[in-house]
């Protein structure tokens, strides 16, 4: 479904995707777009497999044993870098949630921020260990609205800050961990 959105900041034509929605990057970049919203020569998030170019940072494979993932390269200066979804219709979900896997391993890890329709809903900084971790964000505040999700990766102070994302999903809220 194509939808035209106009507000004070911009006018745009978006492709509207109905939920549930998922992207694991195994077949490509999907419908996501990336940008360097600051300085530096890196264009944004990269699709990768088999480990990032720098040692002692980044994943060696995708989440849950998959091959592909998205990451930001932090060997040079620059950023922040955005990874932006298409417009998502969450109207079919009664308890909508965003789930994703992140990998934030490295001595000089920066910050990963998630925003929905321009509002920050989740943020994490620093080394989280050499593991994929699943996060879930409650999207019930957006029921009745279409959403655009933006992941923003900001580098730390050195090359050991390659953060990664995988298995992005918008679906019903799940009970994670002990209840």
Coordinates of N, CA, C and O in Angstrom, one line a residue, residues 13-173:
X13 N 6.3 10.0 0.0 CA 5.5 8.9 -0.4 C 6.1 7.6 0.2 O 7.3 7.4 -0.1
X14 N 5.4 6.9 1.1 CA 6.0 5.7 1.7 C 5.2 4.5 1.2 O 4.0 4.5 1.0
X15 N 5.9 3.4 1.2 CA 5.3 2.1 1.0 C 4.9 1.6 2.4 O 5.7 1.6 3.3
X16 N 3.6 1.3 2.6 CA 3.1 0.9 3.9 C 3.1 -0.6 4.0 O 2.5 -1.2 3.1
X17 N 3.8 -1.1 5.0 CA 3.8 -2.6 5.2 C 2.9 -2.9 6.3 O 2.9 -2.3 7.4
X18 N 2.1 -4.0 6.2 CA 1.2 -4.4 7.2 C 2.0 -5.3 8.2 O 2.8 -6.1 7.8
X19 N 1.7 -5.2 9.5 CA 2.3 -6.1 10.5 C 1.5 -7.4 10.6 O 0.3 -7.4 10.3
X20 N 2.0 -8.5 11.0 CA 3.4 -8.6 11.5 C 4.4 -8.4 10.4 O 4.2 -8.7 9.3
X21 N 5.6 -7.9 10.8 CA 6.7 -7.6 9.9 C 8.0 -8.2 10.5 O 8.2 -8.1 11.7
X22 N 8.8 -8.7 9.6 CA 10.1 -9.2 10.1 C 11.2 -9.0 9.0 O 10.9 -9.1 7.8
X23 N 12.4 -8.8 9.4 CA 13.6 -8.8 8.5 C 14.8 -9.4 9.2 O 15.2 -9.0 10.3
X24 N 15.4 -10.4 8.6 CA 16.6 -11.0 9.1 C 17.8 -10.8 8.3 O 18.9 -11.3 8.6
X25 N 17.7 -10.1 7.2 CA 18.8 -9.7 6.3 C 19.5 -10.9 5.6 O 20.5 -10.7 4.9
X26 N 18.9 -12.0 5.7 CA 19.5 -13.2 5.0 C 19.3 -13.1 3.4 O 20.2 -13.6 2.7
X27 N 18.3 -12.4 3.0 CA 18.1 -12.3 1.5 C 18.4 -10.9 1.0 O 18.2 -10.6 -0.2
X28 N 19.0 -10.1 1.8 CA 19.4 -8.7 1.4 C 19.1 -7.7 2.4 O 18.8 -8.0 3.6
X29 N 19.1 -6.5 1.9 CA 18.9 -5.3 2.8 C 17.4 -5.1 3.2 O 17.1 -4.3 4.0
X30 N 16.5 -5.8 2.5 CA 15.1 -5.6 2.7 C 14.7 -4.3 2.3 O 15.2 -3.7 1.3
X31 N 13.7 -3.7 3.0 CA 13.2 -2.4 2.6 C 13.8 -1.3 3.5 O 13.3 -0.1 3.5
X32 N 14.9 -1.6 4.2 CA 15.5 -0.6 5.1 C 16.4 0.3 4.3 O 17.0 -0.1 3.3
X33 N 16.5 1.5 4.8 CA 17.5 2.5 4.2 C 18.5 2.9 5.2 O 18.2 2.9 6.4
X34 N 19.6 3.3 4.8 CA 20.7 3.7 5.7 C 21.3 5.1 5.3 O 21.2 5.5 4.1
X35 N 21.8 5.8 6.3 CA 22.4 7.1 6.0 C 23.4 7.4 7.1 O 23.4 7.0 8.2
X36 N 24.4 8.2 6.7 CA 25.4 8.8 7.6 C 24.8 10.2 7.9 O 24.8 11.0 7.0
X37 N 24.3 10.5 9.1 CA 23.7 11.7 9.3 C 24.7 12.8 9.9 O 24.3 13.8 10.4
X38 N 25.9 12.5 9.9 CA 27.0 13.4 10.4 C 28.1 13.5 9.5 O 27.9 14.0 8.3
X39 N 29.3 13.1 9.9 CA 30.5 13.3 9.2 C 31.1 12.0 8.8 O 30.6 10.9 9.2
X40 N 32.3 12.0 8.2 CA 33.0 10.8 7.9 C 32.7 10.2 6.5 O 31.8 10.6 5.8
X41 N 33.5 9.2 6.2 CA 33.4 8.6 4.8 C 32.5 7.4 4.7 O 32.1 7.0 3.7
X42 N 32.1 6.7 5.9 CA 31.3 5.6 5.8 C 29.8 6.0 5.5 O 29.3 6.9 6.1
X43 N 29.2 5.3 4.6 CA 27.8 5.7 4.2 C 26.7 5.4 5.2 O 25.6 5.9 5.2
X44 N 27.0 4.4 6.1 CA 25.9 4.0 7.1 C 26.1 2.6 7.5 O 27.2 2.1 7.6
X45 N 25.0 1.9 7.7 CA 25.0 0.5 8.1 C 25.4 -0.4 6.9 O 25.0 -0.1 5.8
X46 N 26.1 -1.5 7.2 CA 26.5 -2.4 6.2 C 25.9 -3.8 6.4 O 25.8 -4.2 7.6
X47 N 25.6 -4.5 5.4 CA 25.1 -5.9 5.5 C 26.4 -6.7 5.4 O 27.2 -6.6 4.6
X48 N 26.6 -7.7 6.4 CA 27.8 -8.4 6.5 C 27.6 -9.8 7.0 O 26.5 -10.1 7.5
X49 N 28.5 -10.7 6.8 CA 28.6 -12.0 7.3 C 30.0 -12.4 7.6 O 30.9 -11.8 7.1
X50 N 30.2 -13.3 8.6 CA 31.5 -13.8 8.9 C 32.4 -12.9 9.7 O 33.6 -13.2 9.8
X51 N 31.9 -11.9 10.3 CA 32.7 -11.0 11.2 C 33.1 -9.7 10.5 O 33.3 -9.6 9.3
X52 N 33.1 -8.7 11.4 CA 33.5 -7.3 10.9 C 35.0 -7.2 10.6 O 35.7 -8.1 11.1
X53 N 35.4 -6.2 9.9 CA 36.9 -6.1 9.5 C 37.8 -5.9 10.7 O 39.0 -6.3 10.6
X54 N 37.3 -5.4 11.8 CA 38.2 -5.1 13.0 C 38.2 -6.3 13.9 O 37.2 -7.0 14.1
X55 N 39.3 -6.4 14.6 CA 39.4 -7.5 15.6 C 38.9 -7.0 17.0 O 38.8 -5.8 17.2
X56 N 38.5 -7.9 17.8 CA 38.0 -7.6 19.2 C 36.8 -6.8 19.2 O 36.5 -6.0 20.2
X57 N 35.9 -6.9 18.2 CA 34.7 -6.2 18.2 C 33.7 -6.8 17.1 O 34.2 -7.5 16.2
X58 N 32.5 -6.5 17.3 CA 31.5 -7.0 16.3 C 31.3 -8.5 16.4 O 32.0 -9.3 17.1
X59 N 30.2 -9.0 15.7 CA 29.9 -10.4 15.8 C 30.7 -11.2 14.8 O 31.2 -10.7 13.8
X60 N 30.7 -12.6 14.9 CA 31.3 -13.4 13.9 C 30.3 -14.1 13.0 O 30.6 -14.7 12.0
X61 N 29.0 -14.0 13.4 CA 27.9 -14.5 12.6 C 26.6 -13.8 12.9 O 26.6 -12.9 13.9
X62 N 25.6 -14.1 12.2 CA 24.3 -13.5 12.6 C 23.7 -14.0 13.8 O 24.2 -15.0 14.4
X63 N 22.6 -13.4 14.3 CA 21.9 -13.9 15.5 C 21.3 -15.3 15.3 O 20.9 -15.6 14.2
X64 N 21.2 -16.1 16.3 CA 20.6 -17.4 16.3 C 21.3 -18.3 15.2 O 20.6 -19.1 14.6
X65 N 22.6 -18.2 15.0 CA 23.3 -19.0 14.0 C 23.0 -18.7 12.6 O 23.5 -19.4 11.7
X66 N 22.4 -17.5 12.3 CA 22.2 -17.1 10.9 C 23.5 -16.6 10.3 O 24.5 -16.5 11.0
X67 N 23.5 -16.2 9.1 CA 24.7 -15.8 8.4 C 24.8 -14.3 8.3 O 25.9 -13.7 8.6
X68 N 23.8 -13.6 8.0 CA 23.8 -12.1 7.7 C 23.3 -11.3 8.8 O 22.4 -11.7 9.5
X69 N 23.8 -10.1 8.9 CA 23.4 -9.1 9.9 C 23.8 -7.7 9.3 O 24.5 -7.6 8.3
X70 N 23.3 -6.6 10.0 CA 23.7 -5.3 9.7 C 24.7 -4.8 10.8 O 24.5 -5.1 11.9
X71 N 25.7 -4.0 10.4 CA 26.6 -3.4 11.4 C 27.1 -2.1 10.9 O 27.0 -1.7 9.8
X72 N 27.7 -1.3 11.9 CA 28.4 -0.1 11.6 C 29.9 -0.3 11.8 O 30.3 -0.9 12.8
X73 N 30.7 0.2 10.9 CA 32.1 0.1 10.9 C 32.6 1.3 11.6 O 32.3 2.4 11.2
X74 N 33.5 1.1 12.6 CA 33.9 2.3 13.4 C 35.4 2.5 13.4 O 36.0 3.2 14.2
X75 N 36.1 2.0 12.3 CA 37.5 2.2 12.2 C 37.9 3.6 11.8 O 39.0 4.1 12.1
X76 N 37.0 4.4 11.2 CA 37.2 5.8 10.9 C 36.2 6.6 11.7 O 35.3 6.2 12.3
X77 N 36.5 7.9 11.7 CA 35.6 8.8 12.4 C 34.3 9.0 11.5 O 34.2 8.7 10.4
X78 N 33.3 9.5 12.2 CA 32.0 9.8 11.5 C 30.8 9.3 12.2 O 30.8 8.9 13.3
X79 N 29.7 9.5 11.5 CA 28.4 9.1 12.0 C 27.7 10.3 12.8 O 28.3 11.4 12.7
X80 N 26.6 10.0 13.4 CA 25.9 8.8 13.6 C 25.3 8.2 12.3 O 25.1 8.9 11.3
X81 N 24.9 6.9 12.4 CA 24.4 6.2 11.2 C 23.0 5.7 11.5 O 22.8 5.1 12.5
X82 N 22.1 5.9 10.6 CA 20.7 5.5 10.8 C 20.4 4.3 9.9 O 20.9 4.2 8.8
X83 N 19.5 3.5 10.4 CA 18.9 2.4 9.6 C 17.4 2.6 9.8 O 16.9 2.5 10.9
X84 N 16.7 2.9 8.7 CA 15.3 3.3 8.8 C 14.4 2.4 8.1 O 14.6 2.0 7.0
X85 N 13.3 2.1 8.8 CA 12.2 1.2 8.2 C 11.3 2.0 7.2 O 11.3 3.2 7.2
X86 N 10.6 1.2 6.4 CA 9.5 1.8 5.7 C 8.4 2.1 6.7 O 8.5 1.7 7.9
X87 N 7.3 2.7 6.3 CA 6.2 2.9 7.1 C 5.5 1.6 7.4 O 5.2 0.8 6.5
X88 N 5.2 1.3 8.7 CA 4.6 0.1 9.1 C 3.2 0.3 9.7 O 3.1 1.1 10.6
X89 N 2.2 -0.4 9.2 CA 0.9 -0.4 9.7 C 0.8 -1.4 10.8 O 0.8 -2.6 10.6
X90 N 0.6 -1.0 12.1 CA 0.5 -1.9 13.2 C -0.9 -2.1 13.7 O -1.2 -2.6 14.7
X91 N -1.9 -1.6 12.8 CA -3.3 -1.7 13.2 C -3.9 -3.0 13.4 O -4.9 -3.2 14.1
X92 N -3.2 -4.1 12.9 CA -3.8 -5.4 13.1 C -3.3 -6.1 14.4 O -3.7 -7.2 14.8
X93 N -2.4 -5.4 15.1 CA -1.8 -5.9 16.3 C -2.5 -5.4 17.6 O -2.7 -4.2 17.7
X94 N -2.9 -6.2 18.5 CA -3.5 -5.8 19.7 C -2.6 -5.3 20.8 O -2.9 -4.4 21.6
X95 N -1.4 -5.9 20.8 CA -0.3 -5.5 21.8 C 1.0 -5.4 21.0 O 1.8 -6.3 21.2
X96 N 1.2 -4.4 20.2 CA 2.3 -4.4 19.3 C 3.6 -4.2 20.1 O 3.7 -3.5 21.1
X97 N 4.7 -4.8 19.5 CA 6.0 -4.7 20.1 C 7.1 -4.8 19.0 O 6.8 -5.4 17.9
X98 N 8.2 -4.1 19.2 CA 9.3 -4.2 18.3 C 10.3 -5.1 19.0 O 10.6 -5.0 20.2
X99 N 10.8 -6.2 18.3 CA 11.8 -7.0 18.8 C 13.0 -7.0 17.9 O 12.8 -7.0 16.6
X100 N 14.2 -7.1 18.4 CA 15.4 -7.1 17.6 C 16.5 -7.7 18.4 O 16.5 -7.7 19.6
X101 N 17.5 -8.2 17.7 CA 18.7 -8.7 18.3 C 19.9 -7.7 18.1 O 20.0 -7.2 17.0
X102 N 20.6 -7.4 19.1 CA 21.7 -6.5 19.0 C 23.0 -7.2 19.5 O 23.0 -8.1 20.3
X103 N 24.1 -6.7 18.9 CA 25.5 -7.2 19.3 C 26.3 -6.0 19.5 O 26.6 -5.2 18.6
X104 N 26.7 -5.7 20.8 CA 27.5 -4.5 21.1 C 28.8 -4.9 21.9 O 28.8 -4.7 23.1
X105 N 29.7 -5.5 21.1 CA 30.9 -6.0 21.7 C 32.1 -5.2 21.3 O 32.3 -5.0 20.1
X106 N 32.9 -4.6 22.2 CA 34.0 -3.9 21.9 C 34.3 -2.8 23.0 O 33.4 -2.3 23.6
X107 N 35.6 -2.7 23.2 CA 36.1 -1.8 24.3 C 35.6 -0.3 24.2 O 35.4 0.4 25.1
X108 N 35.5 0.1 22.9 CA 35.1 1.5 22.7 C 33.7 1.6 22.1 O 33.4 2.4 21.2
X109 N 32.8 0.8 22.6 CA 31.4 0.7 22.0 C 30.7 2.0 22.3 O 30.8 2.6 23.4
X110 N 30.0 2.5 21.3 CA 29.2 3.7 21.4 C 27.8 3.5 21.9 O 27.6 2.7 22.8
X111 N 26.8 4.1 21.2 CA 25.4 4.1 21.6 C 24.5 3.6 20.5 O 24.7 4.1 19.4
X112 N 23.6 2.7 20.8 CA 22.5 2.3 19.9 C 21.2 2.9 20.4 O 20.9 2.7 21.6
X113 N 20.5 3.7 19.6 CA 19.3 4.3 20.0 C 18.2 3.9 19.0 O 18.5 3.7 17.8
X114 N 17.0 3.7 19.5 CA 15.9 3.3 18.7 C 14.8 4.3 18.9 O 14.4 4.7 20.0
X115 N 14.3 4.9 17.7 CA 13.2 5.8 17.8 C 12.1 5.3 17.0 O 12.2 4.6 16.0
X116 N 10.9 5.7 17.4 CA 9.6 5.4 16.6 C 8.9 6.7 16.4 O 8.7 7.5 17.4
X117 N 8.7 7.0 15.1 CA 8.1 8.3 14.8 C 8.7 9.5 15.4 O 8.1 10.5 15.8
X118 N 10.1 9.4 15.5 CA 10.9 10.6 16.0 C 11.1 10.6 17.5 O 11.7 11.5 18.0
X119 N 10.5 9.7 18.2 CA 10.7 9.7 19.7 C 11.5 8.5 20.1 O 11.3 7.3 19.7
X120 N 12.6 8.8 20.9 CA 13.4 7.7 21.4 C 12.6 6.8 22.3 O 12.0 7.2 23.2
X121 N 12.7 5.4 22.0 CA 12.0 4.5 22.8 C 12.9 3.5 23.5 O 12.5 2.7 24.4
X122 N 14.2 3.5 23.1 CA 15.2 2.5 23.7 C 16.6 3.0 23.4 O 16.8 3.5 22.3
X123 N 17.5 2.9 24.3 CA 18.9 3.3 24.1 C 19.8 2.5 25.0 O 19.4 2.2 26.1
X124 N 21.0 2.2 24.5 CA 22.0 1.5 25.2 C 23.4 1.9 24.8 O 23.6 2.1 23.6
X125 N 24.3 2.0 25.7 CA 25.7 2.4 25.5 C 26.6 1.4 26.1 O 26.3 0.8 27.1
X126 N 27.8 1.3 25.5 CA 28.9 0.6 26.1 C 28.9 -0.9 25.7 O 28.0 -1.4 25.1
X127 N 30.0 -1.6 26.0 CA 30.3 -3.0 25.7 C 29.3 -3.8 26.5 O 29.2 -3.8 27.7
X128 N 28.6 -4.7 25.7 CA 27.6 -5.6 26.3 C 28.0 -7.0 26.2 O 27.2 -7.9 26.5
X129 N 29.3 -7.3 25.8 CA 29.8 -8.6 25.7 C 29.7 -9.2 24.3 O 29.0 -8.6 23.5
X130 N 30.4 -10.3 24.1 CA 30.5 -10.9 22.8 C 29.3 -11.8 22.6 O 29.5 -13.1 22.5
X131 N 28.1 -11.3 22.5 CA 26.9 -12.1 22.4 C 25.8 -11.4 21.7 O 25.7 -10.1 21.8
X132 N 24.9 -12.1 21.0 CA 23.7 -11.5 20.5 C 22.6 -11.5 21.7 O 22.5 -12.4 22.4
X133 N 22.0 -10.3 21.9 CA 21.0 -10.2 22.9 C 19.7 -9.7 22.3 O 19.7 -8.8 21.4
X134 N 18.6 -10.2 22.7 CA 17.3 -9.8 22.2 C 16.7 -8.7 23.1 O 16.7 -8.8 24.3
X135 N 16.1 -7.7 22.4 CA 15.4 -6.6 23.1 C 14.0 -6.6 22.6 O 13.7 -7.0 21.5
X136 N 13.1 -6.1 23.5 CA 11.7 -5.9 23.1 C 11.2 -4.6 23.6 O 11.5 -4.2 24.7
X137 N 10.6 -3.9 22.7 CA 10.1 -2.5 23.0 C 8.6 -2.5 22.9 O 8.0 -2.9 21.8
X138 N 7.8 -2.1 23.9 CA 6.4 -2.0 23.8 C 6.0 -0.8 22.9 O 6.4 0.3 23.1
X139 N 5.2 -1.1 21.9 CA 4.7 -0.1 21.0 C 3.2 0.2 21.2 O 2.6 0.8 20.3
X140 N 2.7 -0.1 22.4 CA 1.2 0.1 22.6 C 0.9 1.6 22.5 O -0.3 2.0 22.2
X141 N 1.8 2.5 22.8 CA 1.6 3.9 22.7 C 1.3 4.4 21.3 O 0.8 5.5 21.0
X142 N 1.6 3.5 20.3 CA 1.4 3.9 18.9 C 0.3 3.2 18.2 O 0.1 3.3 17.0
X143 N -0.6 2.5 19.0 CA -1.8 1.8 18.5 C -2.6 2.9 17.8 O -2.8 4.0 18.3
X144 N -3.1 2.6 16.6 CA -3.9 3.5 15.8 C -3.0 4.4 14.9 O -3.6 5.2 14.2
X145 N -1.7 4.3 15.0 CA -0.8 5.1 14.1 C 0.1 4.1 13.3 O 0.4 3.0 13.7
X146 N 0.5 4.6 12.1 CA 1.5 3.9 11.4 C 2.8 4.4 12.0 O 2.9 5.4 12.5
X147 N 3.9 3.5 11.9 CA 5.1 3.9 12.5 C 6.3 3.7 11.5 O 6.3 3.0 10.6
X148 N 7.3 4.5 11.8 CA 8.6 4.4 11.1 C 9.7 4.2 12.3 O 9.7 5.0 13.2
X149 N 10.5 3.2 12.1 CA 11.5 2.9 13.2 C 12.8 3.3 12.6 O 13.2 3.0 11.5
X150 N 13.6 3.9 13.5 CA 15.0 4.3 13.1 C 15.9 3.8 14.2 O 15.8 4.2 15.4
X151 N 16.9 3.0 13.8 CA 18.0 2.6 14.6 C 19.1 3.5 14.3 O 19.5 3.7 13.2
X152 N 19.7 4.2 15.4 CA 20.8 5.1 15.2 C 22.0 4.6 16.0 O 22.0 4.4 17.2
X153 N 23.1 4.3 15.2 CA 24.3 3.8 15.8 C 25.3 5.0 15.9 O 25.6 5.6 14.8
X154 N 25.9 5.3 17.1 CA 26.9 6.3 17.2 C 28.2 5.6 17.7 O 28.1 4.8 18.7
X155 N 29.3 5.9 17.1 CA 30.5 5.3 17.4 C 31.1 5.8 18.7 O 30.8 6.9 19.1
X156 N 31.9 5.0 19.3 CA 32.7 5.4 20.5 C 33.9 6.1 20.1 O 34.0 6.8 19.1
X157 N 35.0 5.8 20.8 CA 36.2 6.6 20.6 C 37.3 5.9 19.7 O 38.3 6.5 19.5
X158 N 37.0 4.7 19.3 CA 38.0 3.9 18.6 C 37.4 2.9 17.7 O 36.2 2.8 17.5
X159 N 38.2 2.0 17.0 CA 37.8 1.0 16.1 C 37.1 -0.1 16.7 O 36.4 -0.9 16.0
X160 N 37.2 -0.3 18.0 CA 36.6 -1.4 18.7 C 35.1 -1.1 19.2 O 34.8 -1.2 20.4
X161 N 34.3 -0.7 18.2 CA 32.9 -0.3 18.6 C 32.0 -0.7 17.5 O 31.0 -0.1 17.3
X162 N 32.2 -1.8 16.8 CA 31.4 -2.3 15.7 C 30.1 -2.9 16.3 O 30.2 -4.1 16.7
X163 N 29.0 -2.2 16.2 CA 27.7 -2.7 16.7 C 26.9 -3.3 15.6 O 27.1 -3.0 14.4
X164 N 26.0 -4.3 15.9 CA 25.3 -5.0 14.8 C 23.8 -5.2 15.3 O 23.5 -5.2 16.5
X165 N 23.0 -5.4 14.2 CA 21.6 -5.7 14.4 C 21.2 -6.9 13.6 O 21.7 -7.1 12.5
X166 N 20.2 -7.6 14.0 CA 19.6 -8.7 13.3 C 18.2 -9.0 13.8 O 17.8 -8.5 14.8
X167 N 17.5 -9.8 13.0 CA 16.1 -10.3 13.4 C 15.2 -9.2 13.9 O 14.7 -9.3 15.0
X168 N 15.0 -8.2 13.1 CA 14.1 -7.1 13.5 C 12.6 -7.5 13.2 O 12.3 -8.0 12.1
X169 N 11.8 -7.3 14.2 CA 10.4 -7.8 14.0 C 9.4 -6.9 14.7 O 9.7 -6.4 15.8
X170 N 8.3 -6.7 14.1 CA 7.2 -6.0 14.7 C 6.0 -6.9 14.7 O 5.5 -7.4 13.7
X171 N 5.6 -7.3 15.9 CA 4.6 -8.3 16.1 C 3.9 -8.1 17.5 O 4.2 -7.1 18.1
X172 N 3.2 -9.1 17.9 CA 2.5 -9.1 19.2 C 3.6 -9.1 20.3 O 4.6 -9.8 20.2
X173 N 3.4 -8.4 21.4 CA 4.3 -8.5 22.6 C 4.4 -9.9 23.1 O 3.4 -10.6 23.2

